Coordinates of C-alpha atoms in Angstrom, one line a residue:
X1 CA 23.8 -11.4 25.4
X2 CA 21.3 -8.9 23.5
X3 CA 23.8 -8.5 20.8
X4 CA 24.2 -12.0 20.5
X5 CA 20.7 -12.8 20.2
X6 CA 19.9 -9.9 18.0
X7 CA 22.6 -10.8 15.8
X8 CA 21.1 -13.8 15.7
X9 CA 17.6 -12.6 14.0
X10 CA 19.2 -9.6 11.6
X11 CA 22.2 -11.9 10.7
X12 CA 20.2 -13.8 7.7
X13 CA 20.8 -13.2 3.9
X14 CA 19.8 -15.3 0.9
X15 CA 22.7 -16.2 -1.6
X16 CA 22.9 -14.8 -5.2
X17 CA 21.8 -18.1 -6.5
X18 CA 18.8 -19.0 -4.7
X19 CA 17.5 -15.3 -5.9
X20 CA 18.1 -16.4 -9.1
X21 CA 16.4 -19.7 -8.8
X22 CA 13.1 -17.7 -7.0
X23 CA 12.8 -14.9 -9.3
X24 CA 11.9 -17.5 -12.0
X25 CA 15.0 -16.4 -14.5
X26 CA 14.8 -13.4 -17.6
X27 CA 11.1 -13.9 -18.4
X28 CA 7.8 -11.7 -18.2
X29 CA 8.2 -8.7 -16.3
X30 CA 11.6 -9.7 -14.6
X31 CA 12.6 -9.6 -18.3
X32 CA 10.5 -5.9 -18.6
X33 CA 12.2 -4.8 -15.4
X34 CA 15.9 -5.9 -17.4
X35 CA 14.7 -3.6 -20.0
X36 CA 12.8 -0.8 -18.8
X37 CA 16.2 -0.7 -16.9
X38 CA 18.8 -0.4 -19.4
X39 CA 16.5 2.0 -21.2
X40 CA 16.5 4.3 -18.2
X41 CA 20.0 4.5 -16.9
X42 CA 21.7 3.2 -20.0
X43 CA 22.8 -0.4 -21.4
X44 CA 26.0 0.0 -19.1
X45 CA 25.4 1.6 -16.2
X46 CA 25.6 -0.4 -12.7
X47 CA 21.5 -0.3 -11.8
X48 CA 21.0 -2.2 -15.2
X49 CA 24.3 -4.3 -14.8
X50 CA 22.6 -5.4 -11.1
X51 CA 19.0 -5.6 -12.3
X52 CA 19.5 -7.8 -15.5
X53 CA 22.5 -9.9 -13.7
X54 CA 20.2 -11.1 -11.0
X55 CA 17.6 -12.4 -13.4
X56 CA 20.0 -14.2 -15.7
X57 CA 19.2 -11.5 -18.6
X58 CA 21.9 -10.8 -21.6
X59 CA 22.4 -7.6 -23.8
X60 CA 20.4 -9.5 -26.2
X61 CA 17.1 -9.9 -24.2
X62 CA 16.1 -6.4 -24.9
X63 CA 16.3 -6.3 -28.7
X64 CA 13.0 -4.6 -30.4
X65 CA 11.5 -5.0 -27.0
X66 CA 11.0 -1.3 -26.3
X67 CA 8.2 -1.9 -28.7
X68 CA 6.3 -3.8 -26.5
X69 CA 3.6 -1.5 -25.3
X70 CA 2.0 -3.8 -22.7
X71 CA 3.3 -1.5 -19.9
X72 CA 2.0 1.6 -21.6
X73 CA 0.6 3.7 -18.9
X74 CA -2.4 3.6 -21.5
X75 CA -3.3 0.2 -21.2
X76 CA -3.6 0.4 -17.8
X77 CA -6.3 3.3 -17.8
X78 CA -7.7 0.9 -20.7
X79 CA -7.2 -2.8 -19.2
X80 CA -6.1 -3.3 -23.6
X81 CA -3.1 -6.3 -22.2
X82 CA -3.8 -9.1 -24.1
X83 CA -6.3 -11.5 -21.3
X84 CA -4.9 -15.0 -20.5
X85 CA -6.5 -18.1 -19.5
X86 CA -6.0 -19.6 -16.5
X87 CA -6.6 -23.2 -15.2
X88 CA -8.2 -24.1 -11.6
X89 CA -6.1 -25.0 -9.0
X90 CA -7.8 -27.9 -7.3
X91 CA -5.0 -28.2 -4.7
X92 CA -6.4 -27.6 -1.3
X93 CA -3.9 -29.4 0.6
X94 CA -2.0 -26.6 1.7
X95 CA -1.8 -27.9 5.3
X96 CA -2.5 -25.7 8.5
X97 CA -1.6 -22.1 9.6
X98 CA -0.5 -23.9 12.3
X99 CA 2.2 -25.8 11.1
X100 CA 5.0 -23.0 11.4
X101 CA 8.1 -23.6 11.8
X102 CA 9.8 -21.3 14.2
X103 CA 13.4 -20.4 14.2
X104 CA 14.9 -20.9 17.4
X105 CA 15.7 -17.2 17.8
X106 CA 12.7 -15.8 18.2
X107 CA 12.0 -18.1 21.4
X108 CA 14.6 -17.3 23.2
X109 CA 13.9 -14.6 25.8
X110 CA 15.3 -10.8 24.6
X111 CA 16.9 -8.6 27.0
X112 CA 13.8 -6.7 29.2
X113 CA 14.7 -3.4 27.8
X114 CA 16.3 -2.2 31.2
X115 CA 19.2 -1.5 29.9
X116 CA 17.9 0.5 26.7
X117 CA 18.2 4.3 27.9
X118 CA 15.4 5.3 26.0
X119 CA 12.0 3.7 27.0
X120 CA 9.6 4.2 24.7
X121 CA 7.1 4.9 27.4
X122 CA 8.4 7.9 28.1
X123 CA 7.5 10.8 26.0
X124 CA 7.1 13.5 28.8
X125 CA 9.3 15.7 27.5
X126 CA 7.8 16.1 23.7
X127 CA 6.2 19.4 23.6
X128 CA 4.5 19.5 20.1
X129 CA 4.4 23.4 20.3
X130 CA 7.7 24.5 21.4
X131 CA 10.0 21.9 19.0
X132 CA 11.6 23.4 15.4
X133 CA 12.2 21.0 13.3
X134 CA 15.3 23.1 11.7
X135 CA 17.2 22.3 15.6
X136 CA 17.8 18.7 13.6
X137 CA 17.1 19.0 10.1
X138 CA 20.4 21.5 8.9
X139 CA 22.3 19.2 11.1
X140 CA 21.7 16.1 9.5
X141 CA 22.4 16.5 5.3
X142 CA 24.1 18.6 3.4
X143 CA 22.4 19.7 0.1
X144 CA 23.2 17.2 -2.4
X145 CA 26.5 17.9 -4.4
X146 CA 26.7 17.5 -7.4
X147 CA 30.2 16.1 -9.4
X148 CA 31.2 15.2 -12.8
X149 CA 30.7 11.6 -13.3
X150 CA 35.0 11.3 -13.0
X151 CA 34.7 11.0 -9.4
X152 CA 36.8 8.4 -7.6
X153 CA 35.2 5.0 -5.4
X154 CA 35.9 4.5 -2.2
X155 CA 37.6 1.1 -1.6
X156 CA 35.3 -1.7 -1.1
X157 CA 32.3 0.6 -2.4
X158 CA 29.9 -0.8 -4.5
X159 CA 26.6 0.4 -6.0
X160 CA 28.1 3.8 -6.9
X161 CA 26.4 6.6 -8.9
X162 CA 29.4 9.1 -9.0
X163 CA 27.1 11.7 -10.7
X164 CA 25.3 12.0 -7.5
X165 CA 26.7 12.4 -3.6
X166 CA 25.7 12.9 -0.7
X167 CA 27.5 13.9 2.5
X168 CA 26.6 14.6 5.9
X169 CA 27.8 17.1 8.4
X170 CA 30.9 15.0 9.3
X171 CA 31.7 14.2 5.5
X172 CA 30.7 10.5 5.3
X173 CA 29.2 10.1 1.9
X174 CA 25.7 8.5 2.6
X175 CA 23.2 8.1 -1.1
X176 CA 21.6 5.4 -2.8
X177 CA 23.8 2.1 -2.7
X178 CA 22.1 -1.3 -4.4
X179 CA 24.2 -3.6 -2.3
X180 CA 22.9 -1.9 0.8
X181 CA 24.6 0.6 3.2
X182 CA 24.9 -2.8 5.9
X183 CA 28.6 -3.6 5.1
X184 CA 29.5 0.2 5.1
X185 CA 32.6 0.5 7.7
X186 CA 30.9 4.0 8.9
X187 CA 27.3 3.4 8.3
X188 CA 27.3 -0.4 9.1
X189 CA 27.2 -0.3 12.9
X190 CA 24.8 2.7 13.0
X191 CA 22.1 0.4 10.9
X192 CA 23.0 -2.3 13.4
X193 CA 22.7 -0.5 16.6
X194 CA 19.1 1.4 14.9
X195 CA 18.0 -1.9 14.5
X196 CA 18.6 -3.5 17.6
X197 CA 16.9 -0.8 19.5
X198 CA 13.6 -1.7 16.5
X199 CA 13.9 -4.8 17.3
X200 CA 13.9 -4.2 21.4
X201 CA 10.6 -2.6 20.7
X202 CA 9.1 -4.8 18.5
X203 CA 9.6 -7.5 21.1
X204 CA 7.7 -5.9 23.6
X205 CA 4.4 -6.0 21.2
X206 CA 5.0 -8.1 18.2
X207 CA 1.6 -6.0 16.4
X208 CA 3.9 -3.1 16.2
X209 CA 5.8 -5.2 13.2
X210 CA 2.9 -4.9 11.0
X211 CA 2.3 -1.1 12.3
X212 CA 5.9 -0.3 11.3
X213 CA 5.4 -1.2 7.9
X214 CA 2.2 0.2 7.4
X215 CA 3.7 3.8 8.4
X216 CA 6.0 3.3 5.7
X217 CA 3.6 2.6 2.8
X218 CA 1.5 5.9 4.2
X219 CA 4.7 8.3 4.5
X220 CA 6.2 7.3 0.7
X221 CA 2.9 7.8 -0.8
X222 CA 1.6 10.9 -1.6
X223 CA 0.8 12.8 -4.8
X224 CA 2.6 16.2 -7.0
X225 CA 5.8 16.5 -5.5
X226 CA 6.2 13.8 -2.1
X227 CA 7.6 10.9 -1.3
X228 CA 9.6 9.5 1.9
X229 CA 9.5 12.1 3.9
X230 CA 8.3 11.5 7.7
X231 CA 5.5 13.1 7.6
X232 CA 1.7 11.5 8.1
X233 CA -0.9 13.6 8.2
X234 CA -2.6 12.2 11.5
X235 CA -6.4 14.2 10.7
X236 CA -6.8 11.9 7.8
X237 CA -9.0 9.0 8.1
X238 CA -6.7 7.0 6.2
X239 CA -3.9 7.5 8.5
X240 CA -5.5 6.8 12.0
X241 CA -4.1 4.4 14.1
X242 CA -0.4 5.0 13.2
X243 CA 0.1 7.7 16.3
X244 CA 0.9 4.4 18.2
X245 CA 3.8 3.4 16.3
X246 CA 5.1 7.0 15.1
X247 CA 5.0 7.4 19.3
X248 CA 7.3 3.8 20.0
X249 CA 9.5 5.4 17.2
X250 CA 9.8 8.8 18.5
X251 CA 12.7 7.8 21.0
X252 CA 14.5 5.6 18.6
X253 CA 15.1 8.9 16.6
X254 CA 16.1 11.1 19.2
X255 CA 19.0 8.3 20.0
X256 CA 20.0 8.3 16.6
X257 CA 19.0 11.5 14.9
X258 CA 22.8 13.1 14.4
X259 CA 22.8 10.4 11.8
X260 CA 19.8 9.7 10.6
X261 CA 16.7 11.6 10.0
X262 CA 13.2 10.6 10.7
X263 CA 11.8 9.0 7.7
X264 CA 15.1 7.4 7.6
X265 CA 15.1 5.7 11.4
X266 CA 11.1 4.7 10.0
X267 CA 12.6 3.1 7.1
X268 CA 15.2 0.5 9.1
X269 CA 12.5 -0.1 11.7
X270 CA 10.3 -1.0 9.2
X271 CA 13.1 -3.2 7.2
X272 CA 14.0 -4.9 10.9
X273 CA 9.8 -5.7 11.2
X274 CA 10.1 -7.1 7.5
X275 CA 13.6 -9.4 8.7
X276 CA 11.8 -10.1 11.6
X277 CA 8.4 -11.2 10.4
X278 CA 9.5 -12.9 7.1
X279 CA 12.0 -15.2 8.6
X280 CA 9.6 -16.4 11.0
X281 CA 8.3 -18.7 9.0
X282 CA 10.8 -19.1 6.3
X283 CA 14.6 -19.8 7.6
X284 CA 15.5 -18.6 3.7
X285 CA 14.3 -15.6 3.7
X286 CA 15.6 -12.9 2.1
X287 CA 17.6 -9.9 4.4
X288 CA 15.7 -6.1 3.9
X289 CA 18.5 -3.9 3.1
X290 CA 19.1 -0.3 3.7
X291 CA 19.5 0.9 0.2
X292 CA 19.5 4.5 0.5
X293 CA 20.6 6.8 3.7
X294 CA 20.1 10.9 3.4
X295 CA 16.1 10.9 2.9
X296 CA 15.3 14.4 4.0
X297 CA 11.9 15.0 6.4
X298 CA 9.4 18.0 5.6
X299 CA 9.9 21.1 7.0
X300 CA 6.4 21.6 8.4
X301 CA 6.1 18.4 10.5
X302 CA 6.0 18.3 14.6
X303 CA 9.3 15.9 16.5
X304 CA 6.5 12.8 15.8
X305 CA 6.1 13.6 12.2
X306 CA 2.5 14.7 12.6
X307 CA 2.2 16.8 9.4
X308 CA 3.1 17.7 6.0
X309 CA 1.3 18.5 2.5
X310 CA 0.7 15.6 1.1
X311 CA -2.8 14.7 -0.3
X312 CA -2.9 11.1 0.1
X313 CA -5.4 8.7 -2.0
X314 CA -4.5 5.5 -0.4
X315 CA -6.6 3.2 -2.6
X316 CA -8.2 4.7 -6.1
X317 CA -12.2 6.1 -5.5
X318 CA -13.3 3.1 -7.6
X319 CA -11.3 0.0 -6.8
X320 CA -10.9 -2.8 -9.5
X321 CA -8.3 -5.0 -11.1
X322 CA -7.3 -2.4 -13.5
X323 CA -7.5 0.8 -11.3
X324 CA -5.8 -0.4 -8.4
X325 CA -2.3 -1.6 -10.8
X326 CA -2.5 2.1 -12.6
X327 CA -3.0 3.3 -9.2
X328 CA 0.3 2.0 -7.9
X329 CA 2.1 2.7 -11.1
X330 CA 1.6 6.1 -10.7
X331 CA 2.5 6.2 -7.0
X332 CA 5.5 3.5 -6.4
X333 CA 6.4 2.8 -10.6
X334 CA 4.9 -1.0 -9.7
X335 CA 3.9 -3.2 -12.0
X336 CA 1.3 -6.1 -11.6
X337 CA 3.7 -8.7 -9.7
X338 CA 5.2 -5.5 -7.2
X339 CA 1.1 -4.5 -6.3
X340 CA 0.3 -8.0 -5.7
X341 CA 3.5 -8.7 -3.6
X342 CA 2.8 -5.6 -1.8
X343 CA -0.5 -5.9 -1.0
X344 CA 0.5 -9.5 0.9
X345 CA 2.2 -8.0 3.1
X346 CA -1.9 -7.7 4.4
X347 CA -1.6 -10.7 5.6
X348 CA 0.6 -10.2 8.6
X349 CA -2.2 -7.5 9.9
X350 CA -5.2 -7.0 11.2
X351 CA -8.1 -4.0 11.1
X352 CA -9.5 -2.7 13.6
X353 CA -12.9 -1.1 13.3
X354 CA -12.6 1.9 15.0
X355 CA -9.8 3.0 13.1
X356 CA -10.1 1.5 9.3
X357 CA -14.6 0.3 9.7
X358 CA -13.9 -3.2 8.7
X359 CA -14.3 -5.8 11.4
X360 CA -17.4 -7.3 13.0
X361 CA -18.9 -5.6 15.1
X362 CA -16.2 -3.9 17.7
X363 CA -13.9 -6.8 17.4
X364 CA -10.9 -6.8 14.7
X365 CA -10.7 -8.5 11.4
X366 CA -7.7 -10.5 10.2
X367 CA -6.6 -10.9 6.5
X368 CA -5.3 -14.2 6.7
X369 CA -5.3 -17.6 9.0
X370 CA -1.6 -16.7 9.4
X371 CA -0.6 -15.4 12.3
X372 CA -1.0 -11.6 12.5
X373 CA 2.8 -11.1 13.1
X374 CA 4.4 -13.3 10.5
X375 CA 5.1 -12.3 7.1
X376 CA 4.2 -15.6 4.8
X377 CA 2.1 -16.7 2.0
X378 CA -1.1 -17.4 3.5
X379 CA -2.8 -14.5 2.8
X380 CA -2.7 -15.5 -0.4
X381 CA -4.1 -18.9 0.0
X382 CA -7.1 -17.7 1.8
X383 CA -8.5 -16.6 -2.1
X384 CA -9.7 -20.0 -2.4
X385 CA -12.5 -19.3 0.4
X386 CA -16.5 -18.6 -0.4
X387 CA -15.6 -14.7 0.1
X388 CA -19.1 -12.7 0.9
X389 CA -19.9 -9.3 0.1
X390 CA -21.4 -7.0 2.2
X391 CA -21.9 -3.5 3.4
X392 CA -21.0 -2.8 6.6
X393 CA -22.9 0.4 8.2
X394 CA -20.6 1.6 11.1
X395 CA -23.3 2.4 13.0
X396 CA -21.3 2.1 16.6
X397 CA -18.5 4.4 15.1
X398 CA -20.6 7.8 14.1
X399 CA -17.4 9.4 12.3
X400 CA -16.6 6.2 10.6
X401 CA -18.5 6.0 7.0
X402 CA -20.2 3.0 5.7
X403 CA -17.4 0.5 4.2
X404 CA -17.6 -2.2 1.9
X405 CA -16.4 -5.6 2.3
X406 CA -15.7 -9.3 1.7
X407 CA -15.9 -11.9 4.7
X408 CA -15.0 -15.6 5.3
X409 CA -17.2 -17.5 8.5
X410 CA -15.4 -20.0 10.1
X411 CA -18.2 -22.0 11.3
X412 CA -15.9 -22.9 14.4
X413 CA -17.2 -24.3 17.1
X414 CA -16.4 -21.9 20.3
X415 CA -15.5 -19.2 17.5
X416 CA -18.2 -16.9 18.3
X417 CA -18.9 -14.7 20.6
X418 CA -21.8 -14.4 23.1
X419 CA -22.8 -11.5 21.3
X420 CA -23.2 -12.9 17.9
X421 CA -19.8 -11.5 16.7
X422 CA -17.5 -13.6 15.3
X423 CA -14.0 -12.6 16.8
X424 CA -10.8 -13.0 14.7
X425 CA -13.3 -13.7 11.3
X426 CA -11.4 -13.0 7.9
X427 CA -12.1 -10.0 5.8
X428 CA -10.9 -8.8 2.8
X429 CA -10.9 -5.1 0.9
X430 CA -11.8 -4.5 -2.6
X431 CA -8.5 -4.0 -3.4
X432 CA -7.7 -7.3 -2.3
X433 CA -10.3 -9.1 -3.9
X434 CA -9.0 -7.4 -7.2
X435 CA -6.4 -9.3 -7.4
X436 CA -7.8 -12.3 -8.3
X437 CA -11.3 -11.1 -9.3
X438 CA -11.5 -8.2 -12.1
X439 CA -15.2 -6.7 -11.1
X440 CA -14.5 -3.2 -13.1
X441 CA -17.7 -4.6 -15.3
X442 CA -19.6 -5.3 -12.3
X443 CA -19.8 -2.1 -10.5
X444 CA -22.1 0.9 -10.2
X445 CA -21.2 4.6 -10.1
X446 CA -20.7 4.1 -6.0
X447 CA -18.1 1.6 -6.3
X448 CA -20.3 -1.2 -5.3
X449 CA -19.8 -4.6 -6.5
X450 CA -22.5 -7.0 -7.9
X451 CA -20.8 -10.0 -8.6
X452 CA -19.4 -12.9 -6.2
X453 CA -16.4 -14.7 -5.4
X454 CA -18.0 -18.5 -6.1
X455 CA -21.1 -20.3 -6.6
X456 CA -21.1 -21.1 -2.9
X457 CA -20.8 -17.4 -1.6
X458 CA -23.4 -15.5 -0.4
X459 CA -23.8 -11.9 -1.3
X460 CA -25.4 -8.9 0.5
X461 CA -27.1 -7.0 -1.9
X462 CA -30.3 -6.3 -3.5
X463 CA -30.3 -9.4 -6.0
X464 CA -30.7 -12.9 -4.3
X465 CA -27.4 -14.6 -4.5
X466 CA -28.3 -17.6 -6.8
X467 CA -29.0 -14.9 -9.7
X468 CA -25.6 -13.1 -8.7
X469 CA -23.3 -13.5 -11.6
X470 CA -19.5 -14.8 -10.7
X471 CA -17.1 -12.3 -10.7
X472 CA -13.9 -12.7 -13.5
X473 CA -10.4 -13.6 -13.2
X474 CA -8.3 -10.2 -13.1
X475 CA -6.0 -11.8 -15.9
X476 CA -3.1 -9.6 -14.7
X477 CA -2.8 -10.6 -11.0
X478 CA -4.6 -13.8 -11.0
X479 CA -1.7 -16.0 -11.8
X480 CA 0.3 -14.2 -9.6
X481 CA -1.2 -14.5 -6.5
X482 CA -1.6 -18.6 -7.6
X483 CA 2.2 -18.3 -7.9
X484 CA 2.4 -17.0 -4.5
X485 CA 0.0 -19.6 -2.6
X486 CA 2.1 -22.2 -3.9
X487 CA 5.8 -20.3 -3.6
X488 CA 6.1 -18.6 0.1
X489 CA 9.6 -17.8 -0.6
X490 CA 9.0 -16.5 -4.1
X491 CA 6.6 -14.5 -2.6
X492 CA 9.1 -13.2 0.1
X493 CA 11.8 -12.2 -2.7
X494 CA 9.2 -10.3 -4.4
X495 CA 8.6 -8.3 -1.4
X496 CA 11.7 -7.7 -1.0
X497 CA 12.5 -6.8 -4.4
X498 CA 9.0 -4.6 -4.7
X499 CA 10.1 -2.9 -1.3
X500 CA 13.6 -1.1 -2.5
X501 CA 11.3 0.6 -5.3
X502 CA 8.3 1.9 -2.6
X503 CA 11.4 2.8 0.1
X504 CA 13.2 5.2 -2.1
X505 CA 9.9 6.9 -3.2
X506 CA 10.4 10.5 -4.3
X507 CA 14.3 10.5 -4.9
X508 CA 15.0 10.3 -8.8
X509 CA 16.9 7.2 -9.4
X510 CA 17.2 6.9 -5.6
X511 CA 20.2 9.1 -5.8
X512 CA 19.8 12.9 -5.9
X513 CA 17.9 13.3 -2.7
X514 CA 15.3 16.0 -4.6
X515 CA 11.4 15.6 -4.4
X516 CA 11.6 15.0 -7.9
X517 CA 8.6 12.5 -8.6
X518 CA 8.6 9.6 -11.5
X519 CA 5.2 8.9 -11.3
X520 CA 4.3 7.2 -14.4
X521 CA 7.1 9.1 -15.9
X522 CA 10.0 6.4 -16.5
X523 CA 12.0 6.4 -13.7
X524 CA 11.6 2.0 -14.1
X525 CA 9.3 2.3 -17.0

């Protein structure tokens, strides 16, 4: 019956055709992406063949179009790209967050977990001091090995790079595959029966989806020479919080660690929240493959992948429109449309004061209206709110610094607390209000922001609001998150899309399992 059932919620995938029809054809930066793509790996290799196929581009799309320079990493320091006007969208009938419409999967009952032989309850028998990483790492992947590009397929193998392999222990060749490792004969049941065991422990907190993802995005980033690699550096600020879920995962990889390593078990967990979460809402979603199987973890991390080198920046010091895209072009190799389909993945969160300083008062905040476990579109829709900005002190949380942020009352009735708290209220970062407002003119040498979001927001700062000037359209993400208030499943391919570039962080062309980095250095650009 738990088969059956889970089969049920990871047994979803969107046709050729409909990703055609949602990624809006060869044009703009699906067009760049064509491009950038055949300039990389060469007019005829299979990662251009697969990239300019899905958007409908031809050979001749790309002529003289390596002279385009607006995806110079240049212009994104400079903020040169050629500004766009954009029309208001006086549509507010977007209905109610409370109009989902559930798949009946997700209300039937799961199996309790009694018969799962690993609860995640149960971590007596970590000991942090006495476990060497090496007991599973030189068990797991073999160095890469390297052959002449003559090699042979496998039957029924597709997405092949014959330049690059990668076997484990017991010879199965594992590596970078486009079409995703799902359908492998070897590989295909282990994905399944990885995430069934995710998705056993997601049922039994349905915040841990959002958690899942989150550790994702903090273990591929990372600057010099990281990318995916287990390992979260739990001291940092940035970083607290995800104990919780590194913890619920800690069992999952003990189960399945003679196959996969650790930031590989975080990587389907964190695909299975994404199926999960997105087709919630959206019975057309798209299915979150496993594109590449042999990451390799850090050698200096504990059995929870507490540790590691990397110096992690997870938002740039001063957060605008133009900083925050160069920011994740260096880290990820995203453009404008992969940041802003990234960052909506927000909207299935919340943040909780005492680990990230936004909230109100000791209750958390929430991005969105949306529910805090579904992956949809109205994060996105909430930009058309009075946004106010303000400075929250942190007073009740001593080691916490002061933060600033934006905030949406919902004048409720029976919304507020007895305390003068509003529980559940809306916030919003600076780096999410850069993608529709570009403030890099409006900010002092702190980072603080003197404009607002409308003429009927408030603002918290030294100037009294009515002599506040508005904030600008950031002309490179604005249309885009229009695009996605209107378009939940263009949104959800985006993510999808966006996702296989963040996942394979850190291995060159996702093939040749090194630490090689591309930040900004053309691995898609």
């Amino acid at each position: 019956m738990m088969k059956i059932i889970l089969a049920g919620i990871l047994g979803f995938c969107a046709t050729v055709s409909a990703a055609n029809n949602y990624y809006g054809g060869c044009t703009g930066e699906r067009k760049h992406d064509c491009c950038a793509a055949r300039r990389d790996y060469g007019i005829n290799s299979w990662q251009a063949a697969k990239t300019c196929d899905k958007y409908g581009c031809n050979r001749k799309t790309c002529n003289g179009y390596y002279e385009d320079d607006n995806y110079n990493d240049d212009d994104y320091k400079s903020g040169s790209s050629s500004k766009q006007t954009y029309q208001k969208d006086d549509d507010d009938n977007w209905g109610s967050p409370t109009n989902y419409k559930q798949t009946s999967n997700y209300k039937q009952d799961y199996d309790d977990g009694s018969n799962y032989n690993k609860n995640p309850n149960d971590y007596d028998d970590y000991n942090k001091n006495s476990y060497n990483n090496n007991n599973y790492q030189d068990n797991f992947v073999k160095d890469v090995v390297y052959k002449s590009s003559g090699g042979s397929r496998s039957s029924g193998y597709s997405g092949y790079n014959s330049d690059y392999e990668i076997y484990t222990m017991n010879g199965q060749r594992a590596g970078y595959n486009l079409d995703g490792w799902e359908g492998d004969g070897f590989w295909g049941p282990k994905l399944q029966k990885v995430r069934e065991e995710c998705a056993v422990m997601f049922h039994q907190d349905m915040l841990y989806l959002a958690k899942a993802i989150r550790l994702v995005f903090h273990d591929c980033m990372g600057n010099e020479d990281y990318g995916c690699d287990g390992c979260v550096d739990l001291t940092h600020p940035d970083n607290s919080g995800l104990d919780l879920i590194m913890y619920k995962l800690l069992p999952i990889f003990r189960n399945n660690r003679q196959y996969f390593s650790r930031t590989d078990i975080w990587q389907i967990c964190s695909l299975t929240a994404l199926d999960i979460s997105s087709s919630m809402y959206e019975q057309n979603a798209p299915h979150f493959k496993m594109t590449l199987i042999g990451r390799k973890d850090c050698p200096n991390a504990d059995e929870v992948g507490d540790g590691g080198d990397k110096i992690v920046d997870m938002y740039p010091k001063s957060i605008n429109s133009q900083s925050l895209v160069h920011h994740f072009y260096q880290y990820f190799g995203f453009d404008a449309r992969c940041t802003t389909a990234v960052m909506g993945t927000h909207g299935m969160s919340l943040m909780h004061p005492w680990n990230s300083g936004h909230g109100d008062g000791p209750y958390p905040a929430k991005w969105s209206e949306g529910k805090s476990y579904i992956l949809d579109n109205w994060y996105f829709k909430g930009f058309k709110k009075p946004w106010t900005y303000e400075l929250r002190d942190n007073s009740e949380y001593p080691n916490i610094e002061a933060k600033k942020q934006w905030y949406w009352e919902s004048g409720q009735e029976g919304f507020w607390n007895g305390d003068g708290y509003e529980q559940g209220k809306l916030v919003m970062l600076d780096a999410d209000m850069s993608l529709k407002y570009d403030y890099s003119d409006y900010q002092d040498q702190n980072g603080y922001v003197y404009c607002k979001a409308s003429y009927e927001a408030q603002h918290h700062g030294p100037q009294p609001a009515q002599s506040v000037p508005l904030c600008p359209m950031a002309y490179d993400t604005y249309d885009i998150v229009e695009e996605y208030a209107h378009d939940n499943l263009k949104f959800l391919y985006d993510v999808e899309y966006c996702m296989i570039k963040m996942f394979n962080t850190g291995y060159r062309h996702g093939m040749d399992g090194n630490y090689k980095m591309y930040y900004g250095h053309g691995a898609y650009y």
